[in-house]
Structure formats: C-alpha cells, structure tokens
mmCIF file of C-alpha atoms in Angstrom:
data_model
loop_
_atom_site.group_PDB
_atom_site.id
_atom_site.type_symbol
_atom_site.label_atom_id
_atom_site.label_comp_id
_atom_site.label_asym_id
_atom_site.label_seq_id
_atom_site.Cartn_x
_atom_site.Cartn_y
_atom_site.Cartn_z
ATOM 1 C CA MET Q 71 0.007 -0.006 0.107
ATOM 2 C CA ASP Q 72 1.275 3.372 -0.956
ATOM 3 C CA ARG Q 73 1.908 5.656 1.712
ATOM 4 C CA ARG Q 74 0.597 8.938 1.102
ATOM 5 C CA LYS Q 75 2.327 11.814 2.399
ATOM 6 C CA PHE Q 76 0.321 14.789 3.184
ATOM 7 C CA LEU Q 77 2.388 17.866 2.674
ATOM 8 C CA ASN Q 78 1.632 20.382 5.144
ATOM 9 C CA LEU Q 79 1.886 23.469 3.230
ATOM 10 C CA SER Q 80 1.903 26.469 5.292
ATOM 11 C CA ILE Q 81 0.490 29.057 3.025
ATOM 12 C CA VAL Q 82 1.473 32.434 3.759
ATOM 13 C CA ALA Q 83 -1.515 34.263 2.545
ATOM 14 C CA ALA Q 84 -0.540 37.650 1.250
ATOM 15 C CA VAL Q 85 -3.292 39.561 2.670
ATOM 16 C CA ALA Q 86 -3.987 42.231 0.131
ATOM 17 C CA LEU Q 87 -5.209 45.007 2.260
ATOM 18 C CA PRO Q 88 -7.713 47.184 0.547
ATOM 19 C CA VAL Q 89 -6.137 50.543 0.052
ATOM 20 C CA GLY Q 90 -8.773 52.489 1.861
ATOM 21 C CA LEU Q 91 -8.701 56.018 2.570
ATOM 22 C CA SER Q 92 -6.497 57.150 5.183
ATOM 23 C CA ALA Q 93 -8.117 60.131 6.753
ATOM 24 C CA ILE Q 94 -5.984 63.131 6.596
ATOM 25 C CA ASP Q 95 -6.656 66.195 8.642
ATOM 26 C CA PHE Q 96 -5.342 68.919 6.311
ATOM 27 C CA ARG Q 97 -6.053 71.524 8.889
ATOM 28 C CA ALA Q 98 -3.490 69.838 11.106
ATOM 29 C CA THR Q 99 -0.886 68.832 8.597
ATOM 30 C CA LYS Q 100 -1.090 71.976 6.380
ATOM 31 C CA PRO Q 101 -2.217 74.826 8.837
ATOM 32 C CA ASP Q 102 -0.887 77.641 6.522
ATOM 33 C CA THR Q 103 -3.331 76.743 3.672
ATOM 34 C CA TRP Q 104 -6.279 77.847 5.824
ATOM 35 C CA THR Q 105 -4.880 81.170 6.684
ATOM 36 C CA ALA Q 106 -3.476 82.179 3.353
ATOM 37 C CA HIS Q 107 -5.242 85.274 1.891
ATOM 38 C CA THR Q 108 -4.744 84.579 -1.843
ATOM 39 C CA VAL Q 109 -5.573 81.453 -3.751
ATOM 40 C CA ALA Q 110 -1.994 81.162 -5.070
ATOM 41 C CA ASP Q 111 -0.586 81.273 -1.553
ATOM 42 C CA SER Q 112 -3.019 78.788 -0.360
ATOM 43 C CA ILE Q 113 -2.259 76.338 -3.093
ATOM 44 C CA LYS Q 114 1.445 76.813 -2.442
ATOM 45 C CA ALA Q 115 0.975 76.081 1.312
ATOM 46 C CA LEU Q 116 -0.941 72.937 0.503
ATOM 47 C CA TYR Q 117 0.839 71.473 -2.498
ATOM 48 C CA GLY Q 118 4.044 73.426 -2.779
ATOM 49 C CA ASP Q 119 5.251 75.049 -6.020
ATOM 50 C CA ILE Q 120 3.127 73.299 -8.557
ATOM 51 C CA LYS Q 121 2.323 74.029 -12.227
ATOM 52 C CA PRO Q 122 -1.154 72.480 -12.709
ATOM 53 C CA ALA Q 123 -2.418 71.682 -16.120
ATOM 54 C CA GLU Q 124 -5.463 73.465 -17.223
ATOM 55 C CA GLY Q 125 -8.525 71.163 -17.505
ATOM 56 C CA GLY Q 126 -9.445 67.746 -16.379
ATOM 57 C CA VAL Q 127 -11.392 68.948 -13.451
ATOM 58 C CA THR Q 128 -14.588 70.897 -13.632
ATOM 59 C CA VAL Q 129 -16.128 73.273 -11.063
ATOM 60 C CA LYS Q 130 -19.855 73.866 -11.441
ATOM 61 C CA ALA Q 131 -21.555 76.637 -9.796
ATOM 62 C CA PRO Q 132 -24.393 79.052 -10.659
ATOM 63 C CA LYS Q 133 -23.212 81.952 -12.883
ATOM 64 C CA VAL Q 134 -25.225 84.337 -10.585
ATOM 65 C CA ALA Q 135 -25.799 83.381 -7.025
ATOM 66 C CA SER Q 136 -28.705 85.305 -5.517
ATOM 67 C CA ASN Q 137 -27.695 84.168 -2.019
ATOM 68 C CA GLY Q 138 -23.932 84.207 -1.267
ATOM 69 C CA GLY Q 139 -24.660 82.422 2.008
ATOM 70 C CA ALA Q 140 -25.285 79.118 0.349
ATOM 71 C CA ILE Q 141 -23.821 78.540 -3.094
ATOM 72 C CA PRO Q 142 -23.945 75.001 -4.380
ATOM 73 C CA VAL Q 143 -20.562 74.067 -5.867
ATOM 74 C CA THR Q 144 -19.854 70.760 -7.563
ATOM 75 C CA VAL Q 145 -16.360 69.507 -8.395
ATOM 76 C CA LYS Q 146 -16.166 66.764 -10.847
ATOM 77 C CA SER Q 147 -13.381 64.815 -12.534
ATOM 78 C CA ASP Q 148 -12.629 61.525 -14.195
ATOM 79 C CA ILE Q 149 -9.075 61.514 -13.260
ATOM 80 C CA ALA Q 150 -7.900 59.069 -10.555
ATOM 81 C CA ALA Q 151 -7.104 61.443 -7.794
ATOM 82 C CA LYS Q 152 -5.355 61.586 -4.457
ATOM 83 C CA SER Q 153 -6.873 64.746 -3.316
ATOM 84 C CA VAL Q 154 -8.976 67.692 -4.458
ATOM 85 C CA ALA Q 155 -8.830 71.227 -3.012
ATOM 86 C CA LEU Q 156 -11.269 73.955 -3.353
ATOM 87 C CA PHE Q 157 -10.536 77.580 -3.129
ATOM 88 C CA GLN Q 158 -12.218 81.017 -3.791
ATOM 89 C CA ASP Q 159 -10.946 84.570 -3.899
ATOM 90 C CA ALA Q 160 -13.950 86.443 -2.513
ATOM 91 C CA ASN Q 161 -13.453 85.887 1.226
ATOM 92 C CA PRO Q 162 -10.598 87.054 3.482
ATOM 93 C CA GLU Q 163 -9.096 83.506 3.417
ATOM 94 C CA SER Q 164 -9.015 81.343 0.383
ATOM 95 C CA ALA Q 165 -9.221 77.805 1.239
ATOM 96 C CA VAL Q 166 -12.677 76.140 1.426
ATOM 97 C CA ALA Q 167 -12.144 72.441 1.553
ATOM 98 C CA VAL Q 168 -9.674 69.684 0.848
ATOM 99 C CA PHE Q 169 -10.916 66.257 -0.001
ATOM 100 C CA THR Q 170 -8.960 63.038 0.345
ATOM 101 C CA VAL Q 171 -9.895 60.737 -2.448
ATOM 102 C CA GLY Q 172 -9.685 56.998 -1.840
ATOM 103 C CA GLU Q 173 -8.794 54.277 -4.277
ATOM 104 C CA GLY Q 174 -11.493 54.041 -6.811
ATOM 105 C CA GLY Q 175 -13.017 57.076 -5.321
ATOM 106 C CA ILE Q 176 -15.480 59.088 -7.368
ATOM 107 C CA VAL Q 177 -14.658 62.790 -7.707
ATOM 108 C CA ASP Q 178 -18.139 64.233 -7.723
ATOM 109 C CA TYR Q 179 -18.507 66.414 -4.687
ATOM 110 C CA MET Q 180 -21.096 69.019 -4.014
ATOM 111 C CA LEU Q 181 -21.086 71.252 -1.100
ATOM 112 C CA LYS Q 182 -22.560 74.601 -0.249
ATOM 113 C CA ILE Q 183 -20.231 77.481 0.375
ATOM 114 C CA LYS Q 184 -20.317 81.080 1.386
ATOM 115 C CA MET Q 185 -18.903 83.956 -0.626
ATOM 116 C CA LYS Q 186 -18.695 87.576 0.394
ATOM 117 C CA LYS Q 187 -18.770 88.964 -3.102
ATOM 118 C CA SER Q 188 -18.416 87.901 -6.689
ATOM 119 C CA GLY Q 189 -15.259 85.930 -7.342
ATOM 120 C CA LYS Q 190 -13.771 82.832 -8.717
ATOM 121 C CA ILE Q 191 -13.829 79.349 -7.398
ATOM 122 C CA THR Q 192 -10.796 77.227 -8.229
ATOM 123 C CA ALA Q 193 -10.320 73.455 -7.812
ATOM 124 C CA ILE Q 194 -7.051 71.783 -7.794
ATOM 125 C CA LEU Q 195 -6.795 68.030 -8.325
ATOM 126 C CA GLU Q 196 -3.838 66.021 -7.255
ATOM 127 C CA GLY Q 197 -3.818 62.991 -9.541
ATOM 128 C CA ILE Q 198 -2.233 59.620 -8.514
ATOM 129 C CA ASP Q 199 0.133 60.160 -11.315
ATOM 130 C CA GLY Q 200 1.559 62.977 -9.342
ATOM 131 C CA LYS Q 201 0.320 65.678 -11.719
ATOM 132 C CA PHE Q 202 -1.903 68.479 -10.860
ATOM 133 C CA TYR Q 203 -4.956 69.765 -12.685
ATOM 134 C CA ILE Q 204 -6.768 73.049 -12.240
ATOM 135 C CA GLY Q 205 -10.419 74.058 -13.098
ATOM 136 C CA SER Q 206 -12.228 77.163 -12.109
ATOM 137 C CA GLN Q 207 -15.542 79.022 -12.491
ATOM 138 C CA SER Q 208 -16.248 82.706 -11.934
ATOM 139 C CA LEU Q 209 -19.629 83.704 -10.481
ATOM 140 C CA GLU Q 210 -21.403 86.822 -9.509
ATOM 141 C CA VAL Q 211 -22.722 87.050 -6.081
ATOM 142 C CA ALA Q 212 -25.813 89.338 -5.667
ATOM 143 C CA LEU Q 213 -26.022 89.215 -1.908
ATOM 144 C CA GLY Q 214 -22.829 88.566 0.153
ATOM 145 C CA GLY Q 215 -22.978 85.589 2.401
ATOM 146 C CA CYS Q 216 -20.480 86.550 5.103
ATOM 147 C CA GLU Q 217 -22.218 89.474 6.628
ATOM 148 C CA GLY Q 218 -24.364 87.219 8.595
ATOM 149 C CA MET W 16 -27.096 72.073 16.554
ATOM 150 C CA GLY W 17 -26.007 68.542 16.897
ATOM 151 C CA ASN W 18 -27.725 66.563 14.403
ATOM 152 C CA MET W 19 -27.891 66.022 10.706
ATOM 153 C CA LYS W 20 -29.962 64.503 7.992
ATOM 154 C CA ILE W 21 -28.538 61.862 5.903
ATOM 155 C CA LYS W 22 -29.844 60.164 2.707
ATOM 156 C CA ALA W 23 -28.074 57.246 1.141
ATOM 157 C CA LYS W 24 -29.287 55.554 -1.961
ATOM 158 C CA LEU W 25 -27.871 52.839 -4.030
ATOM 159 C CA LYS W 26 -28.106 53.380 -7.776
ATOM 160 C CA GLY W 27 -26.547 50.630 -9.793
ATOM 161 C CA ASP W 28 -23.222 50.119 -8.016
ATOM 162 C CA ILE W 29 -22.903 53.565 -6.864
ATOM 163 C CA VAL W 30 -24.121 54.870 -3.476
ATOM 164 C CA ASN W 31 -25.252 58.507 -3.615
ATOM 165 C CA VAL W 32 -25.067 60.292 -0.268
ATOM 166 C CA LYS W 33 -26.520 63.552 0.822
ATOM 167 C CA VAL W 34 -25.792 65.114 4.136
ATOM 168 C CA MET W 35 -27.078 68.150 5.798
ATOM 169 C CA ALA W 36 -25.377 69.073 8.972
ATOM 170 C CA LYS W 37 -27.053 71.461 11.375
ATOM 171 C CA HIS W 38 -24.403 73.963 12.307
ATOM 172 C CA ASP W 39 -24.245 77.735 12.458
ATOM 173 C CA MET W 40 -20.806 77.801 10.714
ATOM 174 C CA LEU W 41 -19.808 81.117 12.300
ATOM 175 C CA THR W 42 -16.780 82.651 10.485
ATOM 176 C CA TYR W 43 -14.330 84.726 12.412
ATOM 177 C CA ASP W 44 -15.904 87.811 10.834
ATOM 178 C CA GLN W 45 -19.409 86.951 11.738
ATOM 179 C CA ALA W 46 -18.559 85.862 15.214
ATOM 180 C CA LYS W 47 -16.775 89.026 15.821
ATOM 181 C CA LYS W 48 -19.868 91.060 14.964
ATOM 182 C CA LYS W 49 -22.128 88.978 17.182
ATOM 183 C CA GLY W 50 -19.661 88.880 20.033
ATOM 184 C CA LEU W 51 -19.402 85.153 19.812
ATOM 185 C CA ASP W 52 -16.645 82.638 19.292
ATOM 186 C CA ALA W 53 -16.110 81.456 15.715
ATOM 187 C CA ASN W 54 -17.072 77.871 15.293
ATOM 188 C CA PHE W 55 -17.385 75.884 12.179
ATOM 189 C CA ILE W 56 -17.152 72.375 11.022
ATOM 190 C CA THR W 57 -13.468 71.515 10.282
ATOM 191 C CA HIS W 58 -13.729 67.883 9.211
ATOM 192 C CA VAL W 59 -16.373 65.642 7.834
ATOM 193 C CA SER W 60 -15.850 61.903 7.074
ATOM 194 C CA ALA W 61 -18.024 58.951 6.089
ATOM 195 C CA LYS W 62 -17.352 55.347 6.782
ATOM 196 C CA VAL W 63 -18.959 52.061 5.776
ATOM 197 C CA GLY W 64 -17.683 49.536 8.247
ATOM 198 C CA ASP W 65 -13.993 50.364 8.643
ATOM 199 C CA LYS W 66 -13.638 51.777 5.244
ATOM 200 C CA VAL W 67 -13.505 55.575 4.794
ATOM 201 C CA VAL W 68 -15.499 56.534 1.770
ATOM 202 C CA TYR W 69 -15.463 60.260 2.131
ATOM 203 C CA ASP W 70 -13.130 62.600 3.878
ATOM 204 C CA VAL W 71 -12.780 66.321 3.738
ATOM 205 C CA SER W 72 -11.122 69.109 5.749
ATOM 206 C CA THR W 73 -13.253 72.086 5.622
ATOM 207 C CA SER W 74 -12.965 75.882 6.365
ATOM 208 C CA GLN W 75 -15.327 78.464 7.698
ATOM 209 C CA PHE W 76 -16.639 79.200 4.194
ATOM 210 C CA LEU W 77 -19.130 76.452 4.008
ATOM 211 C CA SER W 78 -22.615 77.654 4.314
ATOM 212 C CA LYS W 79 -24.751 77.690 7.355
ATOM 213 C CA ASN W 80 -26.141 74.199 7.883
ATOM 214 C CA PRO W 81 -23.767 72.937 5.084
ATOM 215 C CA MET W 82 -24.798 70.300 2.641
ATOM 216 C CA PHE W 83 -22.547 67.694 1.204
ATOM 217 C CA LYS W 84 -23.106 65.253 -1.687
ATOM 218 C CA PHE W 85 -20.862 62.543 -2.647
ATOM 219 C CA LYS W 86 -20.805 59.193 -4.276
ATOM 220 C CA PHE W 87 -18.884 55.968 -3.685
ATOM 221 C CA LYS W 88 -18.659 52.339 -4.770
ATOM 222 C CA GLY W 89 -18.398 49.165 -2.815
ATOM 223 C CA ALA W 90 -21.369 49.118 -0.574
ATOM 224 C CA ALA W 91 -24.622 47.199 -0.667
ATOM 225 C CA LYS W 92 -28.168 47.888 0.288
ATOM 226 C CA GLY W 93 -28.691 47.757 3.943
ATOM 227 C CA ASP W 94 -25.064 48.682 4.748
ATOM 228 C CA LYS W 95 -24.730 51.456 7.168
ATOM 229 C CA VAL W 96 -22.982 54.642 6.247
ATOM 230 C CA ALA W 97 -21.648 56.603 9.291
ATOM 231 C CA ILE W 98 -21.123 60.333 8.938
ATOM 232 C CA THR W 99 -18.909 62.114 11.420
ATOM 233 C CA TRP W 100 -18.227 65.755 11.733
ATOM 234 C CA VAL W 101 -15.965 67.661 13.994
ATOM 235 C CA ASP W 102 -16.049 71.365 14.681
ATOM 236 C CA LEU W 103 -13.452 74.016 15.745
ATOM 237 C CA LYS W 104 -14.556 73.550 19.394
ATOM 238 C CA GLY W 105 -13.984 69.930 19.202
ATOM 239 C CA ASN W 106 -17.659 68.791 19.209
ATOM 240 C CA THR W 107 -18.033 65.551 17.405
ATOM 241 C CA VAL W 108 -21.172 64.184 16.048
ATOM 242 C CA THR W 109 -21.670 60.900 14.356
ATOM 243 C CA GLU W 110 -24.821 59.495 12.784
ATOM 244 C CA GLU W 111 -25.572 56.390 10.897
ATOM 245 C CA LYS W 112 -27.921 55.688 8.102
ATOM 246 C CA LYS W 113 -28.807 52.610 6.249
ATOM 247 C CA ILE W 114 -28.171 52.592 2.489
ATOM 248 C CA LYS W 115 -31.588 52.271 0.704
#
C-alpha cells in the first residue's frame, strides 16, 4: 500500500489590504493653507510650487448666485485622484475644503459654500500620477454671504 | 445644533449620499460682529464599516447648515454609512444611516 504523504503547506496568505482612505486632517498637517489670503498662496501652502495643467477637473456653480450664503458648488473629474482642493478669492481667506480621495473614489462632490462677493472658485486636483490639474468658474454674487 | 440629515441611496453600483449638517458655521468675521466665538465644521468623514469613503477638511466658508453630496462604490443595500463631523470647538457628532 502506498503511503501517502500529506504535505503540510503553510500557506502564507498575502493579505492584500484594501487600500482604503487614510483620513488626513489637512487643517493639522497644512495649517498655512487655511490662513493664506490669496488662492496662489493657499495652493502653495498645500501642494508646494506646482504648475497645474488646465482642464481635467470641472467646477460647477451658478453663474449668478442670489444668495452668497449658500452657493452649491460641484467639483467633478474622471481623473484618478489623491486629493482635491477647493479655493475661492472672495473671502478674506482662500481655502474652502480639501478632499482626500480613496482608491477608486469618485470625484463628484457637491457642497454649499459662502462667498462675500463675486469671485472665482478654483479647484486643484492632485492625481495619483503625481500631476496637478486646475479648473475654475467665476460667478457673481448678488448678496454677500459673510455679513451674517 | 448637533444633528444631521442623511440620505443614502444605491443606484447601480454607486451609492449616492446627501448630508445636511445642522451647524451655524460662524466665520471669524461673523462671530466678531455677534460677540461670539467662531465655530465651524472643520472635518467631515463618512465610513462604511471600517472603510472611509469620504473625507474632507473644511474651512469657515461652508454655508450655514452645510450640505454635502458625494458618491462612492463598494457598498450594498442595507449597509450602514456613518457620517462624522468635528467642529472647531471639538464637538463631534456621528450619525448612521442605512443605505437604501
């Protein structure tokens, strides 16, 4: 009778951890971003000296906002992104929000923002390819939203 | 203050989430005029189980009772999405909603 030998294979399962989002508090890691008074300074504080390519990311907002206190803004892009940052030039400080995008995350964010006066909303997208993309939209604000 | 409305709906394989947080979002300017301390939501995140599906650091320039919409993949009907926000004063609110 053949003796059968059972090989005890210890299989080292390479556990592929799903690359989830690691929550980053950009307020803690990049404090200067939030106090910068111009969009350019704010972007510099967040991403350093970058030269973003025009396009690839779109900002959607009403052309004329009757109420500056709640302006719906949508940022959209098909580019696989690491992070997306939103700025405007109407308020005393520029930064509005910085999103962390997870693996396979969908860049389609809407949020409502306040603007003191007419201005331009700028979005910067940091791609996983290490490149930066910029998109913007100017709008008129009929009634400023920061007077309160 | 202290609660939020959440809607989460599955469409195809994408979950659409809408959140409205109740918060005054007082900017430094507004607070000064009113003689109050500035306070606004500084961070919002959403999780399904242990997986973070949405994460944003925010400034004072979100609207009062700010609204957020976002989409993500990889969740099923009946899963719970948990939204957490933190404000400048350190208040943290978490609420859960089942995905419809």
